[in-house]
Every structure is written in C-alpha cells, then in structure tokens.
Amino acid sequence: MVIIPLLLTWIITLYSNGTSTVNLNTTLTGEFITLQLPVQPQSYMMVLVNGSVTAYMINGTSIVIPVLGTANVTITYVPKIFVENNFIGMDVGNTTVEIIIPNNILIANITLSLMGMKMINNELVIMAKGPGEFLYTVMPISTTQSSTSRASAHMHYYEFLTIIMIIAIIVIVAPISYALIMRRGRRTEETSTSITALNLSDYEMSILKYLGSKGGSAFEIDISRDLGIPRTTVWRSVRRLENLGLVRITKVEGKNMVTLVRNK
C-alpha cells in the first residue's frame, strides 16, 4: 500500500542573491514511492529518509524513493532555471507549491493558478498550483538609502506586484491588500535597537520554549512533530536562531540536535 498526502506542497525558496532551492518535507508510507517533481532539478538532489541520506531514481519528471514502510522524507535540490529578457524564469509542473519571496525580489510575471498569499518573517509567501511559470529579478538595495526612500521603494514594488497579480489567472484582491499593508507597517519598526529588534517569529519563540521544556535540547524532527510545525519551517527557524546565538546545532547519529544556548 502506498500512502501519499492529499495536498503535497513543495517549497520553492528564492534568495536575495537570485538563487533558489526546492524542498519537500512529508511523511510517506509504502515501498518505492513515486513523486512528481514541481521543477526539473539542475543536478544532484539531497534525499533523506528518517534523517539518513538515501539513493533515489529520476524517471522523467518524477523521483522514485525507497521508503520501505512509513518514514519522514525530505527532498532538497537546486531547480533548473531559464533566462528570458534578463529575467530569471522557472517552469512549474502540475503540482502545488509555496513560493517564498524576500523583499528585494521582484516577480515580473506569473502564470500559475494562485491559491493565496501571506506574510511570514517579512517575506511574501505565495501558494500556487501549476502547470505554469514565473519570472523574477533581483532589485539592488543601496546601503545609503534613507528610511523615507526605502519605504517609497517598497511601496512602488508592491504596487507593481499587485498589478501583475491582477493580470494572473486567479485574482486574490483581499490577501494582496492585507499583505501590502502588513509589509509596509513592519518596515517602520526596523529602527528599534532594543532587544525586541531580534523580531523573533511565533515559530521561533515556540521552539525556544519547547527547548526549555525539554531540558535545553531536542532533535529537529522531534520539534517538528511535537509542535506540529513543518520540517522546512523548523529548519529555517532553527538556523536563524543559531545565527542570533540563541541555539547551537550539532549532528548526533545523523540527525540535527538543537541545544539552547541562552533564552531571550
């Protein structure tokens, strides 16, 4: 018997330098599972089954993974892109994806079916379904810009993004307006130099509290399971906490152990 989640969502993360990754974290049941890839991989793919690196087979636009029972499966790879009129493009197959967009990435065109959007940690997250494609470019950020000019640039960027979304297949007016208002409001709070300038998300605060309740350390996979947070979100949140000096990450028996350094 093969059990695949009804809504299998792949995460496409765009980075501020224009690069990108595709990630999936889910639980599967079966012997050899075949999954449809959202985007063709550029080269090597990292496939983990219960935290261990596992061999796989590519069959056209699909990947075959030996699960051999019930296991947590994580897939990470660099997607194949194309360049069109100086824009970076990505073809998405017949899958559901979340596209995470930092504030200096401009979406120039998108033909995917839009399902929703939200703001997470000052990043725009678009839920969409293929097939289709999207084009984007990197907007340069000057370190000498004043607060007023930065706010103006962000306003124009999201006004342009709104126009693009209206032309797309599914128009979601209300979430766009909400996202724009929340994004501009949060930009005005970045001048604080107090301890609250860490701007920890609800996910990050929950992880810190969880570590404290577990004596100061726990595996990433246990954090995801006990808090009900997707593995991808836990991975991103833990590494931000590590960069802030709040936690330390070590490898224990092939799994990531997160240890509390200090609690803010």
mmCIF file of N, CA, C and O in Angstrom, residues 106 152-166 176 180 184:
data_model
loop_
_atom_site.group_PDB
_atom_site.id
_atom_site.type_symbol
_atom_site.label_atom_id
_atom_site.label_comp_id
_atom_site.label_asym_id
_atom_site.label_seq_id
_atom_site.Cartn_x
_atom_site.Cartn_y
_atom_site.Cartn_z
ATOM 1 N N LEU A 106 11.715 40.872 -7.233
ATOM 2 C CA LEU A 106 10.543 41.385 -7.940
ATOM 3 C C LEU A 106 9.991 40.299 -8.851
ATOM 4 O O LEU A 106 10.698 39.790 -9.730
ATOM 5 N N SER A 152 9.506 54.258 0.260
ATOM 6 C CA SER A 152 8.943 54.571 -1.058
ATOM 7 C C SER A 152 9.225 53.467 -2.056
ATOM 8 O O SER A 152 8.364 53.085 -2.841
ATOM 9 N N ALA A 153 10.441 52.904 -2.025
ATOM 10 C CA ALA A 153 10.802 51.835 -2.960
ATOM 11 C C ALA A 153 9.949 50.606 -2.732
ATOM 12 O O ALA A 153 9.480 49.966 -3.671
ATOM 13 N N HIS A 154 9.742 50.259 -1.458
ATOM 14 C CA HIS A 154 8.921 49.091 -1.160
ATOM 15 C C HIS A 154 7.480 49.315 -1.585
ATOM 16 O O HIS A 154 6.812 48.390 -2.055
ATOM 17 N N MET A 155 6.978 50.536 -1.423
ATOM 18 C CA MET A 155 5.612 50.834 -1.815
ATOM 19 C C MET A 155 5.440 50.641 -3.312
ATOM 20 O O MET A 155 4.500 49.993 -3.773
ATOM 21 N N HIS A 156 6.381 51.176 -4.113
ATOM 22 C CA HIS A 156 6.282 51.033 -5.557
ATOM 23 C C HIS A 156 6.421 49.579 -5.976
ATOM 24 O O HIS A 156 5.771 49.118 -6.915
ATOM 25 N N TYR A 157 7.289 48.841 -5.292
ATOM 26 C CA TYR A 157 7.475 47.430 -5.621
ATOM 27 C C TYR A 157 6.174 46.644 -5.451
ATOM 28 O O TYR A 157 5.766 45.868 -6.312
ATOM 29 N N TYR A 158 5.474 46.861 -4.336
ATOM 30 C CA TYR A 158 4.259 46.099 -4.110
ATOM 31 C C TYR A 158 3.086 46.605 -4.943
ATOM 32 O O TYR A 158 2.173 45.837 -5.262
ATOM 33 N N GLU A 159 3.083 47.889 -5.301
ATOM 34 C CA GLU A 159 2.068 48.360 -6.237
ATOM 35 C C GLU A 159 2.223 47.658 -7.581
ATOM 36 O O GLU A 159 1.242 47.240 -8.202
ATOM 37 N N PHE A 160 3.483 47.509 -8.036
ATOM 38 C CA PHE A 160 3.742 46.814 -9.299
ATOM 39 C C PHE A 160 3.367 45.335 -9.193
ATOM 40 O O PHE A 160 2.778 44.748 -10.107
ATOM 41 N N LEU A 161 3.695 44.708 -8.043
ATOM 42 C CA LEU A 161 3.359 43.310 -7.832
ATOM 43 C C LEU A 161 1.847 43.108 -7.849
ATOM 44 O O LEU A 161 1.340 42.117 -8.384
ATOM 45 N N THR A 162 1.099 44.052 -7.281
ATOM 46 C CA THR A 162 -0.355 43.968 -7.283
ATOM 47 C C THR A 162 -0.906 43.949 -8.701
ATOM 48 O O THR A 162 -1.817 43.181 -9.033
ATOM 49 N N ILE A 163 -0.356 44.815 -9.571
ATOM 50 C CA ILE A 163 -0.808 44.863 -10.971
ATOM 51 C C ILE A 163 -0.574 43.525 -11.659
ATOM 52 O O ILE A 163 -1.429 43.013 -12.385
ATOM 53 N N ILE A 164 0.606 42.911 -11.415
ATOM 54 C CA ILE A 164 0.929 41.622 -12.029
ATOM 55 C C ILE A 164 -0.067 40.563 -11.569
ATOM 56 O O ILE A 164 -0.545 39.744 -12.358
ATOM 57 N N MET A 165 -0.393 40.551 -10.274
ATOM 58 C CA MET A 165 -1.300 39.549 -9.745
ATOM 59 C C MET A 165 -2.714 39.685 -10.313
ATOM 60 O O MET A 165 -3.427 38.706 -10.483
ATOM 61 N N ILE A 166 -3.131 40.912 -10.602
ATOM 62 C CA ILE A 166 -4.455 41.138 -11.164
ATOM 63 C C ILE A 166 -4.552 40.522 -12.552
ATOM 64 O O ILE A 166 -5.596 40.003 -12.956
ATOM 65 N N ILE A 176 -3.857 40.307 -1.139
ATOM 66 C CA ILE A 176 -2.818 41.202 -1.634
ATOM 67 C C ILE A 176 -2.812 42.505 -0.840
ATOM 68 O O ILE A 176 -1.767 42.986 -0.400
ATOM 69 N N LEU A 180 0.237 43.885 1.577
ATOM 70 C CA LEU A 180 0.917 45.167 1.353
ATOM 71 C C LEU A 180 0.894 46.040 2.613
ATOM 72 O O LEU A 180 1.892 46.658 2.982
ATOM 73 N N ARG A 184 4.371 47.107 4.697
ATOM 74 C CA ARG A 184 4.806 48.493 4.885
ATOM 75 C C ARG A 184 4.817 48.869 6.362
ATOM 76 O O ARG A 184 5.665 49.626 6.825
#
